[in-house]
Short mmCIF file of C-alpha atoms in Angstrom, two decimals:
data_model
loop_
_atom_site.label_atom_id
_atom_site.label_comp_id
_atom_site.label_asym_id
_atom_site.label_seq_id
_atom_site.Cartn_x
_atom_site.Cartn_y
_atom_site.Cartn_z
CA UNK A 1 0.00 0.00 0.00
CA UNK A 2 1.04 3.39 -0.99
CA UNK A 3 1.73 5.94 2.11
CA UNK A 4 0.17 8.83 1.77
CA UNK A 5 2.21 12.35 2.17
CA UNK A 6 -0.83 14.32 3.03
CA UNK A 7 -1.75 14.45 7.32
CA UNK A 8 -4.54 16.49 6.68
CA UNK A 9 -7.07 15.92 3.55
CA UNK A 10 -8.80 19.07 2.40
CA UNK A 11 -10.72 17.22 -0.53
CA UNK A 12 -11.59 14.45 -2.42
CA UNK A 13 -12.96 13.25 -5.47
CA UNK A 14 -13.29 10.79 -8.06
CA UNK A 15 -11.07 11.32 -11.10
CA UNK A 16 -9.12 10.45 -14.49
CA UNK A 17 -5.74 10.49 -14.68
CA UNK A 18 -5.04 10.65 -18.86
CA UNK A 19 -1.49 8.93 -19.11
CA UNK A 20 -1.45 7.15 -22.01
CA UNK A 21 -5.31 6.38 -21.96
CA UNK A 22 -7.72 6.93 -19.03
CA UNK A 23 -7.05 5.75 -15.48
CA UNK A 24 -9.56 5.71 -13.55
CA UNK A 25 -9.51 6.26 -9.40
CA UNK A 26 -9.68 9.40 -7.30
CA UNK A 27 -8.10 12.72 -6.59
CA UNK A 28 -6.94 13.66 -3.06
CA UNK A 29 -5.74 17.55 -2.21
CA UNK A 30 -4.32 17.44 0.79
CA UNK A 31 -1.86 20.26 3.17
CA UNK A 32 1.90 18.87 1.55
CA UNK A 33 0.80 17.61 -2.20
CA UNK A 34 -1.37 16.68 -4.71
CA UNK A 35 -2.10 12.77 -4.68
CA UNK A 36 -3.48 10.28 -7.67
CA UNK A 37 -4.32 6.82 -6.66
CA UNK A 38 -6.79 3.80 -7.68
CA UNK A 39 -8.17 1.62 -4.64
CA UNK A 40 -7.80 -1.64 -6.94
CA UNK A 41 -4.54 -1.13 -9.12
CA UNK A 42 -1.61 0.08 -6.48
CA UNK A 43 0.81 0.87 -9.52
CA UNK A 44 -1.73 4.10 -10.67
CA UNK A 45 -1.31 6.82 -8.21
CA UNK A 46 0.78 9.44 -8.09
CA UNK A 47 1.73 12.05 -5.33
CA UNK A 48 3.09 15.33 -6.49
CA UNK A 49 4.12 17.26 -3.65
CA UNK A 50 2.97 21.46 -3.65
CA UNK A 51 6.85 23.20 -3.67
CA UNK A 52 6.88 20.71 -6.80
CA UNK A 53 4.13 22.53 -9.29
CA UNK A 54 5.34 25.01 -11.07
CA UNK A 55 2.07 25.94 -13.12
CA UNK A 56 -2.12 24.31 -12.71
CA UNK A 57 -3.41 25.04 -16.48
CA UNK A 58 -7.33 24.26 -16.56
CA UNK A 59 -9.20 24.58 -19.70
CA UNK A 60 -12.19 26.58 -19.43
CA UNK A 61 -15.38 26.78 -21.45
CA UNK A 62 -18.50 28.74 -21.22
CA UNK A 63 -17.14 31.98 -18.79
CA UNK A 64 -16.20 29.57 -16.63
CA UNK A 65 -19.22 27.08 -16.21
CA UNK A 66 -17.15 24.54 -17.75
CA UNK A 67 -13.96 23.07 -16.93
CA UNK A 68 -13.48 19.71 -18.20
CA UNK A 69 -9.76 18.72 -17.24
CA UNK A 70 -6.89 20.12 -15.64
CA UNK A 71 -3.00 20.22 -16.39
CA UNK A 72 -0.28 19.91 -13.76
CA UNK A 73 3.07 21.17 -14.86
CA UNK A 74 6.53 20.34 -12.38
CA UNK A 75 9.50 21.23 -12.37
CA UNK A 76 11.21 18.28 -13.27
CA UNK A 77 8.92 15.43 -14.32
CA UNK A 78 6.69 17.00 -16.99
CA UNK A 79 2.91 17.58 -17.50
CA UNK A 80 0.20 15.79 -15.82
CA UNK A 81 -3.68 16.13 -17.28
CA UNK A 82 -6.34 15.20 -15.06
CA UNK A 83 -10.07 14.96 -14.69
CA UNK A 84 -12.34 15.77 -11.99
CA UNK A 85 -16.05 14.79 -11.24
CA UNK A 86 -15.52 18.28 -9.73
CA UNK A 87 -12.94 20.26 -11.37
CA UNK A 88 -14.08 23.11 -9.73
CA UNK A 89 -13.52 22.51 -6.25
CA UNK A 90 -10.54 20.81 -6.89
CA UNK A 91 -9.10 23.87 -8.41
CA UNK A 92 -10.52 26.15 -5.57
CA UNK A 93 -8.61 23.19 -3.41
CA UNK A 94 -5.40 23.80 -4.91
CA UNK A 95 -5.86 27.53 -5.32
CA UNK A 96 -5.53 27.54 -1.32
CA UNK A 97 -2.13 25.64 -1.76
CA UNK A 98 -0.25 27.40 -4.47
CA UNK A 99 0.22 31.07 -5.03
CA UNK A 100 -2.18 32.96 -7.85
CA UNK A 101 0.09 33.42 -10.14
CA UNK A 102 0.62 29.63 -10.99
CA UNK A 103 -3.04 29.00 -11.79
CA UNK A 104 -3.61 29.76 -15.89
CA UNK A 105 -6.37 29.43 -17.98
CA UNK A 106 -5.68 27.44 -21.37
CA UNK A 107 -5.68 29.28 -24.56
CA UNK A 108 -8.98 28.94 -26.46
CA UNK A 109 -9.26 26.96 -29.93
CA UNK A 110 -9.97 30.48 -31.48
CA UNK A 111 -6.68 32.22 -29.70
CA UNK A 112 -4.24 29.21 -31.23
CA UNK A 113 -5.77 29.20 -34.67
CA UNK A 114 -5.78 33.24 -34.66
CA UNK A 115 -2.04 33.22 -33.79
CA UNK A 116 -0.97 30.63 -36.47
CA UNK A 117 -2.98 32.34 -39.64
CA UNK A 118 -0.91 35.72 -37.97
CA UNK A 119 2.63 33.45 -38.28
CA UNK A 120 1.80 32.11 -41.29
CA UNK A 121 0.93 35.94 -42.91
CA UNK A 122 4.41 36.66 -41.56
CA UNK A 123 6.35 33.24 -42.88
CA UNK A 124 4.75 33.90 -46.73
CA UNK A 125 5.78 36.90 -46.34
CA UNK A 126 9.10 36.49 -45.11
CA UNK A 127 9.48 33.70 -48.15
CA UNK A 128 8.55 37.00 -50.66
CA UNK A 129 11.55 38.75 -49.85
#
C-alpha cells in the first residue's frame, strides 16, 4: 500500500488520470501535495508534492461554467492532465495551496488558430523577400 504524504485531507474526489489512456480512481488535495491513486490497481497513483508545481493550467469553457480537465506542470517530471467529477472545487482546493500566479487558464481553440494564420501571414511573407 502506498503511504500517503498528506496528514490532513482538504478534498476528495473521483477522477481520471489521462497517461497514455484513461485511469480511472480518485483525486486527493491534501496540506503537503497533490495525490493520484486507484483503490484496486496500487501501480496508478501518483503524489506530487505542492513546492513541486510550477504551473495548474485548466481549460475553461463557457465563462467559466465549464472546466473539463486540468493540467499539472513540475518542475522536473513533466505535464500531468487530469479529470475531476468536480474540477471546480478541486481547483478552488489547490488555489488555497499554491500562489495565484501559478493557476492559468488554457488558450482557447480560437486564440491558437488566430495566432498561427498571424505566423503564417508573416512566414509567406518572409518567403517574398
Amino acid at each position: 500500500m502506498v503511504k500517503s504524504l498528506n496528514t490532513k485531507m482538504d478534498m476528495s474526489c473521483k477522477g481520471t488520470w489521462y497517461r497514455n489512456g484513461p485511469f480511472y480512481g480518485n483525486i486527493m488535495v491534501g496540506d503537503n501535495a497533490f495525490e493520484f491513486y486507484n483503490e484496486t490497481k496500487l501501480q496508478d497513483y501518483i503524489q506530487i508534492p505542492w513546492d513541486e508545481i510550477t504551473y495548474v493550467v485548466a481549460d475553461v469553457y463557457f465563462g467559466g461554467k465549464y472546466i473539463p480537465r486540468f493540467e499539472i506542470r513540475t518542475k522536473s517530471n513533466g505535464t500531468f492532465r487530469f479529470s475531476a467529477r468536480n474540477s471546480r472545487q478541486t481547483l478552488r482546493a489547490i488555489k488555497a495551496r499554491i500562489p495565484r500566479e501559478s493557476l492559468r487558464k488554457a488558450p482557447s481553440m480560437g486564440f491558437i488558430l488566430k495566432h498561427r494564420f498571424k505566423n503564417l501571414g508573416k512566414m509567406i511573407l518572409k518567403k517574398k523577400a
